[in-house]
Short mmCIF file of C-alpha atoms in Angstrom, two decimals:
data_model
loop_
_atom_site.label_atom_id
_atom_site.label_comp_id
_atom_site.label_asym_id
_atom_site.label_seq_id
_atom_site.Cartn_x
_atom_site.Cartn_y
_atom_site.Cartn_z
CA MET A 1 58.64 123.15 42.36
CA PHE A 2 60.06 126.63 42.04
CA CYS A 3 59.73 129.88 43.94
CA GLY A 4 60.71 133.36 42.87
CA ASN A 5 59.10 134.68 39.74
CA LEU A 6 57.96 132.95 36.60
CA TYR A 7 58.48 134.90 33.41
CA ILE A 8 56.55 134.13 30.25
CA HIS A 9 57.40 135.65 26.90
CA LYS A 10 54.61 135.81 24.36
CA GLN A 11 54.84 137.94 21.24
CA ASN A 12 57.60 140.05 22.79
CA LEU A 13 55.43 140.70 25.86
CA ARG A 14 57.41 140.12 29.03
CA ILE A 15 55.11 139.23 31.89
CA ARG A 16 56.33 138.65 35.41
CA ILE A 17 54.09 136.25 37.26
CA PRO A 18 54.46 135.76 41.01
CA PRO A 19 54.26 132.06 41.90
CA ALA A 20 51.00 130.54 43.05
CA ARG A 21 51.19 129.41 46.65
CA MET A 22 50.53 125.82 45.62
CA CYS A 23 53.71 125.85 43.54
CA ARG A 24 55.89 127.71 46.01
CA ARG A 25 59.32 126.27 46.73
CA PRO A 26 62.04 127.28 49.17
CA ARG A 27 64.80 129.39 47.76
CA LEU A 28 68.12 128.02 48.36
CA TRP A 29 70.70 130.53 48.40
CA LYS A 30 69.07 133.72 48.63
CA LEU A 31 67.06 135.20 46.12
CA GLY A 32 69.07 132.24 47.30
CA ALA A 33 67.36 128.03 46.82
CA LYS A 34 66.60 124.50 46.36
CA PRO A 35 63.86 123.69 43.97
CA ARG A 36 61.98 120.48 44.49
CA ARG A 37 60.81 118.84 41.31
CA ASN A 38 57.17 119.21 40.45
CA SER A 39 55.11 118.60 37.34
CA GLN A 40 55.19 121.31 34.71
CA ALA A 41 51.41 121.32 35.01
CA CYS A 42 51.87 123.28 38.22
CA GLN A 43 53.82 125.94 36.35
CA ARG A 44 51.21 126.02 33.60
CA LYS A 45 48.50 126.65 36.20
CA ILE A 46 50.43 129.72 37.32
CA VAL A 47 50.61 130.98 33.76
CA MET A 48 46.95 130.39 32.98
CA LYS A 49 45.86 131.94 36.27
CA TYR A 50 47.58 135.29 35.75
CA VAL A 51 48.38 135.76 32.09
CA VAL A 52 44.87 137.00 31.22
CA PHE A 53 44.98 139.61 33.99
CA MET A 54 48.41 140.81 32.93
CA VAL A 55 47.63 140.88 29.21
CA ILE A 56 44.45 142.87 29.80
CA SER A 57 46.36 145.33 32.02
CA VAL A 58 49.14 145.78 29.48
CA PHE A 59 46.75 145.94 26.52
CA GLY A 60 44.78 148.66 28.29
CA PHE A 61 47.98 150.60 28.83
CA ILE A 62 49.05 150.29 25.20
CA VAL A 63 45.67 151.57 24.02
CA SER A 64 45.64 154.45 26.49
CA ALA A 65 49.27 155.30 25.67
CA GLN A 66 48.13 156.35 22.20
CA VAL A 67 45.78 159.00 23.58
CA ASP A 68 46.69 159.78 27.19
CA PRO A 69 49.49 162.33 27.73
CA THR A 70 50.03 161.14 31.31
CA VAL A 71 50.80 157.64 30.05
CA GLN A 72 53.20 159.04 27.47
CA GLU A 73 54.85 160.88 30.35
CA ALA A 74 55.27 157.60 32.25
CA ILE A 75 56.92 155.98 29.23
CA ALA A 76 59.31 158.93 28.93
CA LYS A 77 60.24 158.62 32.61
CA ILE A 78 60.93 154.90 32.29
CA GLU A 79 63.12 155.57 29.27
CA LYS A 80 65.03 158.20 31.24
CA VAL A 81 65.73 155.69 34.02
CA ARG A 82 66.87 153.14 31.43
CA ARG A 83 69.28 155.61 29.81
CA ALA A 84 70.80 156.54 33.17
CA LEU A 85 71.33 152.88 34.08
CA LYS A 86 72.87 152.13 30.70
CA ILE A 87 75.32 155.00 31.08
CA SER A 88 76.28 153.89 34.59
CA ALA A 89 76.88 150.34 33.34
CA SER A 90 79.12 151.55 30.51
CA GLN A 91 81.18 153.59 32.98
CA SER A 92 81.54 150.77 35.51
CA ALA A 93 85.12 150.48 36.74
CA LEU A 94 87.24 149.01 39.51
CA CYS A 95 85.86 149.93 42.92
CA GLN A 96 87.66 150.19 46.22
CA THR A 97 86.45 147.47 48.55
CA PRO A 98 84.19 149.16 51.11
CA ILE A 99 85.41 149.35 54.69
CA SER A 100 82.60 149.52 57.21
CA PRO A 101 83.00 151.06 60.67
CA SER A 102 81.03 148.11 62.05
CA CYS A 103 81.06 144.38 61.28
CA THR A 104 77.45 144.36 60.14
CA PHE A 105 75.46 143.81 56.97
CA GLU A 106 73.80 147.19 57.45
CA GLY A 107 77.19 148.86 57.78
CA TYR A 108 78.33 147.56 54.39
CA CYS A 109 74.98 148.39 52.80
CA GLY A 110 75.57 151.94 53.98
CA GLN A 111 78.94 152.01 52.21
CA LEU A 112 77.25 151.05 48.92
CA ILE A 113 74.46 153.63 49.00
CA ASP A 114 76.26 155.98 46.58
CA LYS A 115 75.86 153.29 43.90
CA ALA A 116 72.17 152.67 44.63
CA GLN A 117 71.04 154.34 41.37
CA ASP A 118 73.63 152.54 39.22
CA PHE A 119 73.29 149.26 37.35
CA TYR A 120 76.29 147.73 39.16
CA LEU A 121 77.08 148.20 42.84
CA TYR A 122 80.68 147.01 42.73
CA GLN A 123 83.40 145.74 40.39
CA ASP A 124 86.53 143.93 41.52
CA ALA A 125 90.04 143.90 40.07
CA GLU A 126 89.16 141.03 37.71
CA GLY A 127 86.14 142.87 36.29
CA ARG A 128 83.65 140.70 38.20
CA GLN A 129 80.56 142.70 39.03
CA ILE A 130 77.83 142.83 41.65
CA PRO A 131 74.64 143.88 39.83
CA ASN A 132 72.08 146.11 41.49
CA LEU A 133 69.37 143.46 41.52
CA SER A 134 66.98 145.68 43.45
CA MET A 135 67.08 148.26 40.66
CA SER A 136 66.92 145.59 37.96
CA GLU A 137 63.86 143.94 39.54
CA TYR A 138 61.95 147.20 39.95
CA LEU A 139 62.86 148.24 36.42
CA GLY A 140 61.53 144.94 35.09
CA PHE A 141 58.35 145.55 37.05
CA SER A 142 57.96 149.01 35.50
CA GLU A 143 58.37 147.64 31.99
CA HIS A 144 55.29 145.46 32.45
CA CYS A 145 53.30 148.62 31.96
CA VAL A 146 53.97 148.83 28.26
CA ASP A 147 55.46 146.68 25.53
CA VAL A 148 57.85 149.26 24.09
CA PHE A 149 61.14 148.04 25.57
CA PRO A 150 61.95 144.78 23.75
CA GLN A 151 65.64 144.88 24.72
CA HIS A 152 67.13 144.62 28.19
CA VAL A 153 68.61 147.89 29.37
CA VAL A 154 72.16 146.43 29.43
CA SER A 155 73.63 143.68 27.27
CA ASP A 156 74.74 141.44 30.11
CA PRO A 157 73.63 137.79 29.77
CA PHE A 158 74.55 137.15 33.40
CA VAL A 159 71.77 139.55 34.40
CA ASP A 160 69.31 138.79 31.58
CA VAL A 161 69.85 135.07 30.93
CA GLU A 162 67.53 135.08 27.93
CA GLN A 163 70.56 136.44 26.07
CA PHE A 164 72.08 132.95 26.34
CA VAL A 165 69.31 131.27 24.33
CA ASP A 166 67.44 133.86 22.26
CA VAL A 167 68.90 135.48 19.13
CA LYS A 168 66.84 138.67 19.41
CA ALA A 169 67.55 139.13 23.11
CA ALA A 170 71.27 138.60 22.49
CA GLY A 171 71.33 141.17 19.68
CA GLY A 172 72.10 138.79 16.83
CA ILE A 173 73.39 135.32 16.10
CA LYS A 174 77.08 136.28 16.45
CA GLN A 175 76.53 137.77 19.89
CA LEU A 176 74.46 134.74 20.90
CA ARG A 177 77.40 132.50 20.03
CA ARG A 178 79.75 134.72 22.02
CA ASN A 179 77.38 134.58 24.97
CA LYS A 180 77.28 130.79 24.84
CA GLU A 181 81.08 130.68 24.82
CA ARG A 182 81.14 132.96 27.85
CA LEU A 183 78.69 130.67 29.63
CA LYS A 184 80.89 127.66 28.87
CA LYS A 185 83.93 129.49 30.23
CA GLU A 186 82.16 130.68 33.38
CA THR A 187 80.73 127.20 33.99
CA ALA A 188 84.28 125.83 33.99
CA ARG A 189 85.31 128.58 36.42
CA THR A 190 82.36 127.74 38.67
CA MET A 191 83.32 124.07 38.73
CA ALA A 192 86.90 125.01 39.66
CA VAL A 193 85.65 127.17 42.54
CA LEU A 194 83.44 124.26 43.63
CA GLU A 195 86.51 122.06 44.02
CA ASP A 196 88.26 124.77 46.04
CA ALA A 197 85.20 125.13 48.29
CA ARG A 198 84.96 121.34 48.62
CA SER A 199 88.57 121.05 49.76
CA HIS A 200 88.04 123.73 52.41
CA VAL A 201 84.81 122.15 53.67
CA ILE A 202 86.65 118.84 54.01
CA LYS A 203 89.42 120.61 55.95
CA VAL A 204 86.77 121.93 58.33
CA LEU A 205 85.43 118.40 58.82
CA GLU A 206 88.90 116.94 59.29
CA GLY A 207 89.58 119.57 61.92
CA ARG A 208 86.64 118.32 63.99
CA LYS A 209 87.70 114.67 63.92
CA ASN A 210 88.65 112.87 67.12
CA ALA A 211 88.70 109.31 68.42
CA ASN A 212 85.02 109.45 69.36
CA ASN A 213 83.58 110.75 66.09
CA ALA A 214 86.04 109.56 63.44
CA LYS A 215 83.53 107.15 61.87
CA GLN A 216 80.83 109.82 61.59
CA ILE A 217 83.22 112.48 60.25
CA ASP A 218 84.49 110.06 57.60
CA SER A 219 80.88 109.45 56.56
CA LEU A 220 80.28 113.21 56.24
CA ILE A 221 83.45 113.63 54.18
CA ALA A 222 82.33 110.82 51.87
CA ARG A 223 79.01 112.60 51.31
CA VAL A 224 80.74 115.89 50.49
CA ASN A 225 83.17 114.16 48.14
CA ALA A 226 80.26 112.49 46.33
CA VAL A 227 78.45 115.77 45.54
CA LYS A 228 78.24 116.29 41.77
CA TYR A 229 77.93 119.46 39.71
CA ARG A 230 74.86 119.55 37.47
CA PRO A 231 74.94 122.36 34.85
CA ILE A 232 71.73 124.01 33.69
CA LYS A 233 70.21 123.23 30.31
CA ALA A 234 71.07 126.32 28.28
CA THR A 235 70.56 124.78 24.85
CA GLY A 236 66.80 125.14 24.62
CA SER A 237 64.42 127.98 25.31
CA TYR A 238 64.19 130.60 28.01
CA THR A 239 61.34 128.62 29.56
CA ASP A 240 63.71 125.65 29.95
CA ILE A 241 66.06 127.84 32.00
CA ILE A 242 63.14 128.95 34.17
CA LEU A 243 62.02 125.36 34.74
CA ASP A 244 65.60 124.53 35.71
CA GLY A 245 65.25 126.84 38.71
CA CYS A 246 67.00 129.85 37.19
CA GLU A 247 64.23 132.43 36.95
CA SER A 248 66.42 134.57 39.22
CA ALA A 249 69.87 134.49 40.81
CA ASN A 250 69.89 131.05 42.37
CA ALA A 251 71.94 128.03 43.34
CA TYR A 252 70.61 124.85 44.84
CA TYR A 253 71.46 121.44 46.21
CA ARG A 254 69.32 118.43 45.22
CA ARG A 255 69.60 115.74 47.83
CA ASP A 256 67.93 113.06 45.71
CA ALA A 257 70.73 113.49 43.16
CA ASN A 258 73.40 114.73 45.60
CA SER A 259 74.12 117.52 43.13
CA ILE A 260 74.66 121.27 43.01
CA THR A 261 73.44 123.60 40.27
CA VAL A 262 74.48 127.24 39.90
CA CYS A 263 72.40 129.56 37.72
CA PRO A 264 74.10 131.86 35.19
CA GLN A 265 73.05 134.97 37.13
CA MET A 266 75.63 133.99 39.76
CA MET A 267 78.49 133.01 37.52
CA ASN A 268 79.96 136.48 36.95
CA LEU A 269 80.02 137.34 40.64
CA PRO A 270 83.42 137.77 42.32
CA GLU A 271 85.16 134.55 43.32
CA GLY A 272 84.48 135.11 47.01
CA ALA A 273 80.74 135.07 46.34
CA LEU A 274 80.88 131.82 44.38
CA PHE A 275 83.07 130.22 47.04
CA SER A 276 80.69 131.15 49.86
CA ILE A 277 77.61 130.03 47.91
CA LEU A 278 79.11 126.70 46.88
CA ALA A 279 80.39 125.96 50.39
CA HIS A 280 76.85 126.62 51.64
CA GLU A 281 75.41 124.18 49.12
CA LEU A 282 77.97 121.53 50.07
CA GLY A 283 76.84 122.06 53.65
CA HIS A 284 73.38 120.85 52.69
CA ALA A 285 74.79 117.41 51.91
CA ILE A 286 75.51 117.06 55.63
CA ASP A 287 72.89 119.28 57.25
CA PRO A 288 70.94 117.90 60.27
CA CYS A 289 68.01 116.88 58.08
CA VAL A 290 69.84 115.28 55.16
CA LEU A 291 72.04 113.27 57.53
CA GLN A 292 68.88 111.36 58.49
CA PHE A 293 68.71 109.94 54.95
CA ASP A 294 70.51 106.86 53.68
CA PHE A 295 72.43 107.54 50.46
CA ASP A 296 72.81 105.26 47.47
CA SER A 297 75.07 105.84 44.45
CA LYS A 298 72.68 108.51 43.12
CA GLY A 299 71.95 110.46 46.29
CA ALA A 300 69.52 110.56 49.20
CA LYS A 301 66.95 107.80 49.57
CA TYR A 302 63.78 109.32 50.98
CA PRO A 303 62.67 107.30 54.01
CA LYS A 304 59.10 106.08 53.78
CA SER A 305 58.37 107.48 57.23
CA LEU A 306 58.98 111.06 56.02
CA ARG A 307 56.23 110.73 53.40
CA SER A 308 58.14 112.82 50.90
CA GLY A 309 59.95 112.07 47.67
CA VAL A 310 60.34 108.78 45.86
CA GLN A 311 61.52 105.81 47.91
CA ARG A 312 64.26 104.05 45.96
CA LYS A 313 64.85 100.36 46.67
CA SER A 314 68.57 100.42 46.06
CA LYS A 315 71.76 99.51 47.85
CA THR A 316 72.74 101.92 50.61
CA THR A 317 76.30 103.18 50.20
CA LEU A 318 76.28 105.78 53.00
CA PRO A 319 73.97 105.06 55.94
CA ALA A 320 72.15 107.80 57.84
CA VAL A 321 73.83 109.37 60.86
CA PRO A 322 71.43 109.49 63.85
CA LEU A 323 71.03 112.87 65.54
CA SER A 324 72.49 111.40 68.73
CA GLN A 325 75.71 110.64 66.82
CA ASN A 326 75.92 113.91 64.88
CA PRO A 327 79.43 115.30 65.48
CA PHE A 328 78.02 118.84 65.22
CA GLU A 329 75.39 118.45 67.93
CA ASN A 330 76.91 121.35 69.90
CA ILE A 331 76.80 123.62 66.82
CA ILE A 332 73.14 122.76 66.22
CA SER A 333 72.41 123.69 69.82
CA CYS A 334 74.43 126.92 69.61
CA LEU A 335 72.59 128.07 66.47
CA GLN A 336 69.34 127.89 68.44
CA SER A 337 70.64 130.19 71.18
CA PRO A 338 69.70 133.91 71.34
CA GLN A 339 73.42 134.73 71.38
CA SER A 340 73.68 133.24 67.87
CA ILE A 341 70.98 133.34 65.19
CA ALA A 342 68.25 131.89 67.46
CA VAL A 343 66.85 129.34 65.02
CA GLN A 344 63.32 128.42 66.04
CA VAL A 345 62.51 124.70 65.78
CA PRO A 346 58.81 123.96 66.38
CA THR A 347 58.25 121.54 69.27
CA LYS A 348 56.35 118.30 68.85
CA GLN A 349 53.48 119.72 70.89
CA ALA A 350 53.33 122.84 68.71
CA LEU A 351 52.95 120.69 65.59
CA LEU A 352 50.27 118.58 67.26
CA ASN A 353 48.46 121.75 68.28
CA GLU A 354 48.47 122.85 64.63
CA ILE A 355 46.71 119.63 63.65
CA ASN A 356 44.16 120.09 66.41
CA ALA A 357 43.54 123.66 65.25
CA ARG A 358 43.12 122.36 61.71
CA GLY A 359 40.40 120.01 62.93
CA VAL A 360 38.60 122.82 64.77
CA LYS A 361 38.70 125.03 61.69
CA LEU A 362 37.46 122.21 59.49
CA ARG A 363 34.47 121.65 61.78
CA SER A 364 33.80 125.38 61.83
CA ASP A 365 33.91 125.58 58.04
CA ILE A 366 31.48 122.70 57.75
CA GLY A 367 29.18 124.38 60.27
CA ASP A 368 29.23 127.70 58.42
CA ALA A 369 28.35 125.93 55.21
CA SER A 370 25.67 123.51 56.38
CA SER A 371 24.38 124.14 59.91
CA GLU A 372 21.23 126.21 60.38
CA ASP A 373 21.13 126.12 64.19
CA GLY A 374 24.76 127.19 64.64
CA SER A 375 25.88 123.87 66.10
CA VAL A 376 29.24 122.50 65.04
CA PRO A 377 28.83 119.17 63.23
CA GLU A 378 31.07 116.17 63.65
CA LEU A 379 33.81 115.50 61.16
CA THR A 380 33.43 112.64 58.73
CA GLU A 381 35.19 109.40 59.58
CA GLU A 382 37.59 110.03 56.71
CA ALA A 383 38.55 113.43 58.13
CA LYS A 384 39.00 111.99 61.61
CA LEU A 385 41.25 109.24 60.27
CA MET A 386 43.30 111.76 58.30
CA LEU A 387 43.92 113.96 61.35
CA ALA A 388 44.68 110.92 63.51
CA ASP A 389 47.18 109.72 60.91
CA GLN A 390 48.90 113.11 60.90
CA ARG A 391 49.19 113.05 64.70
CA LYS A 392 50.62 109.54 64.59
CA HIS A 393 53.17 110.61 61.97
CA ILE A 394 54.43 113.41 64.21
CA GLU A 395 54.45 111.26 67.35
CA GLU A 396 56.52 108.55 65.65
CA ASN A 397 58.91 110.62 63.51
CA TYR A 398 59.35 114.04 65.11
CA GLU A 399 62.62 113.34 66.93
CA ARG A 400 64.33 112.02 63.82
CA PHE A 401 63.11 114.63 61.33
CA LYS A 402 62.46 117.73 63.46
CA TYR A 403 65.07 119.74 61.54
CA CYS A 404 63.50 118.91 58.15
CA ARG A 405 61.12 121.38 56.53
CA GLU A 406 58.90 118.43 55.58
CA MET A 407 58.27 117.86 59.28
CA SER A 408 58.37 121.34 60.82
CA GLY A 409 57.26 123.45 57.87
CA VAL A 410 60.47 125.52 57.93
CA GLY A 411 64.05 124.72 57.02
CA HIS A 412 65.83 127.39 59.04
CA MET A 413 68.09 124.94 60.84
CA GLN A 414 69.16 123.39 57.55
CA GLU A 415 70.00 126.84 56.19
CA ALA A 416 71.71 128.09 59.35
CA PHE A 417 73.88 124.98 59.57
CA SER A 418 74.88 125.27 55.91
CA ASP A 419 75.73 128.93 56.52
CA TRP A 420 77.90 127.84 59.44
CA ILE A 421 79.75 125.30 57.28
CA SER A 422 80.24 127.98 54.61
CA THR A 423 81.51 130.43 57.25
CA GLN A 424 84.08 127.96 58.56
CA ALA A 425 85.35 127.21 55.05
CA LEU A 426 85.46 130.92 54.20
CA ALA A 427 87.33 131.73 57.41
CA GLU A 428 90.02 129.19 56.55
CA LYS A 429 90.23 130.52 53.00
CA VAL A 430 90.70 134.21 53.89
CA SER A 431 93.06 133.51 56.79
CA ASN A 432 95.44 131.81 54.35
CA ILE A 433 95.49 134.68 51.83
CA GLN A 434 98.73 136.47 52.68
CA ASP A 435 97.92 139.79 51.00
CA SER A 436 95.62 141.58 53.46
CA SER A 437 93.93 143.66 50.75
CA LYS A 438 93.13 140.54 48.71
CA SER A 439 91.89 138.81 51.84
CA ARG A 440 89.57 141.76 52.51
CA ASP A 441 88.34 141.75 48.91
CA PHE A 442 87.53 138.04 49.11
CA ALA A 443 85.75 138.35 52.46
CA PHE A 444 83.66 141.31 51.30
CA ALA A 445 82.71 139.62 48.03
CA SER A 446 81.57 136.49 49.87
CA GLU A 447 78.23 138.12 50.75
CA SER A 448 77.85 140.18 47.57
CA LEU A 449 74.67 138.42 46.44
CA PHE A 450 72.96 139.71 49.57
CA TYR A 451 74.23 143.23 48.92
CA ALA A 452 72.89 142.94 45.38
CA SER A 453 69.36 142.18 46.48
CA ASP A 454 68.72 142.68 50.21
CA CYS A 455 70.13 146.03 51.31
CA GLU A 456 67.04 147.84 52.55
CA ASN A 457 68.47 151.30 51.88
CA ILE A 458 69.29 150.39 48.27
CA GLN A 459 65.87 148.79 47.81
CA GLN A 460 64.19 152.00 48.92
CA VAL A 461 66.19 154.09 46.45
CA ALA A 462 65.33 151.71 43.60
CA LYS A 463 61.67 151.55 44.57
CA SER A 464 61.34 155.33 44.82
CA LYS A 465 63.13 156.01 41.54
CA VAL A 466 61.36 153.42 39.41
CA LEU A 467 57.87 153.33 40.87
CA GLY A 468 57.82 157.12 40.85
CA ALA A 469 58.16 156.93 37.07
CA ILE A 470 55.14 154.66 36.64
CA GLU A 471 52.74 155.99 39.25
CA LYS A 472 50.23 156.82 36.50
CA CYS A 473 50.45 153.44 34.83
CA PRO A 474 46.93 151.94 34.54
CA GLY A 475 46.71 148.72 36.52
CA ILE A 476 49.96 149.29 38.42
CA GLN A 477 48.18 149.56 41.76
CA ASP A 478 46.30 146.33 41.05
CA MET A 479 49.61 144.57 40.46
CA LEU A 480 51.14 146.05 43.62
CA ASN A 481 48.08 145.04 45.62
CA TYR A 482 48.30 141.51 44.24
CA LEU A 483 51.95 141.17 45.26
CA GLU A 484 51.14 142.49 48.74
CA GLU A 485 48.29 140.01 49.09
CA GLU A 486 50.53 137.12 48.03
CA ASN A 487 53.02 138.10 50.71
CA ARG A 488 50.22 138.36 53.28
CA LEU A 489 48.85 134.92 52.43
CA SER A 490 52.31 133.40 52.83
CA GLY A 491 52.62 135.08 56.22
CA GLY A 492 55.78 136.82 55.02
CA LYS A 493 57.58 133.56 55.74
CA SER A 494 60.67 132.37 53.93
CA SER A 495 62.45 129.04 53.87
CA HIS A 496 65.58 131.00 54.81
CA PRO A 497 66.33 133.12 57.87
CA ASP A 498 66.41 136.89 57.39
CA PRO A 499 69.46 137.81 55.22
CA ALA A 500 70.80 140.46 57.61
CA ARG A 501 70.60 138.03 60.54
CA ARG A 502 72.32 135.28 58.56
CA ILE A 503 75.27 137.55 57.83
CA ASN A 504 75.46 139.34 61.17
CA ARG A 505 74.86 136.34 63.43
CA ILE A 506 76.87 133.70 61.54
CA TYR A 507 79.27 135.01 58.86
CA TYR A 508 80.31 138.29 60.46
CA ALA A 509 80.36 136.74 63.94
CA ASN A 510 83.45 134.79 62.89
CA THR A 511 86.64 136.42 64.21
CA LYS A 512 88.77 135.36 61.23
CA ILE A 513 86.32 136.95 58.81
CA GLN A 514 86.18 140.09 60.95
CA LYS A 515 89.97 140.28 60.81
CA ALA A 516 90.00 139.86 57.04
CA LEU A 517 87.37 142.60 56.61
CA GLY A 518 89.24 144.94 58.94
CA CYS A 519 86.03 145.90 60.76
CA GLN A 520 85.49 146.24 64.48
CA GLY A 521 82.50 146.28 66.81
CA GLY A 522 78.81 146.70 66.15
CA ASN A 523 78.14 142.96 66.25
CA ASP A 524 77.29 141.22 69.52
CA ALA A 525 76.64 137.78 68.01
CA GLN A 526 78.27 134.75 69.57
CA GLU A 527 80.53 132.70 67.32
CA CYS A 528 79.56 129.03 67.42
CA ASN A 529 82.61 126.77 67.74
#
């Protein structure tokens, strides 16, 4: 099951299709997250549901473009934006690492605003780049208006991953081969960074060991050591990459396989970014939810009581660690405090109230549909049994699985804890880099994926520049309205905490990271220790 955006290519027509709610999955890292496997039929339903609407919209634009001067004007404006971005990409060079007056995400976003109209926001000494994903996403949206831009604006396969598998997108067979070689090289680099991140996460765990928790810490270390790297399948079609969870910049941990996958869009990021992302993913192997699962040689064994996943009848190699024995119980508590990130964990009663409200709504719906006198009819026996079963499930399993999204509906504690693990590993890493400028570069780069996609000021510049060019595009308002409605139906909720809060309240609350960045003040978050 994947979230983000599903792209379908048909006869050179690039169509961006927002995911149906029934197929929505939590994003792991930001744009990062962790896809849960679902049948491809679910993805096909998304395609069939929206492709007709999009094709009609685009076809109408193509027809009108032949006769409507205002549409021709929109095409010219899009082309102008594309040329400017291409020029900025060709002139990309080493950037000075920003120094913010405050230790905040917003402070660093402010330092990057001068690059908001460029294709890349930052380039380090090794030539690793932070793409302007806000601009790239809005540009892709604008190009849905008309099928006259078959090539991506910049030949960068780490931004447009179709260039890894498609001859035309790559610009020829020779370039496709070069791209595949680059992917192989960057995959090897990613795996090397994974081992570095793993060693630092283990150091963090070792540092917490004492006589009372040695057994539990050793179990956590064994889980981290057992995590495997699973590369994406980049030998087939672009659709295969999408179905592998890489429709956008993404990395994810699969607990059933105890594996980590990093999408190509992340592989050319600076080393600090990869390190932080991979340490976060390793954190999921020991987060407060996953620790409730027994592990076999493959990965997590879904307990029958959770009613999720496939229950494997195999030998347990690493038993679950009860919440009462979790050596990070104080960290879990701290992350829920207002002084930290204030993770909200629904109470048992709140979940029971949701079921009761569901029953009331169901009776109301039945009454609206069938009752002439306005009375509310009784539920069927089947419905009563279903609701009773749901209540029983919560009563019996809440305490064990309250931090799991399968129980509470949100996975914010899982994400916040993994961020905390990543922060501790990153703090140890930067504090041991002797060159202060290199330490600052590494610390800044660690959150570069968020700068690439979540700086509100940069998003506004991209939105204004690109959408201003297509304001007269037929059907554009319908598409914008659809996206707004999708967000409304989802309640604006995400499987991850707000990006700015994650950085400000966890990463930048760490004193070692603050020292490496050379920033002071502006952040009142409490560091959880």
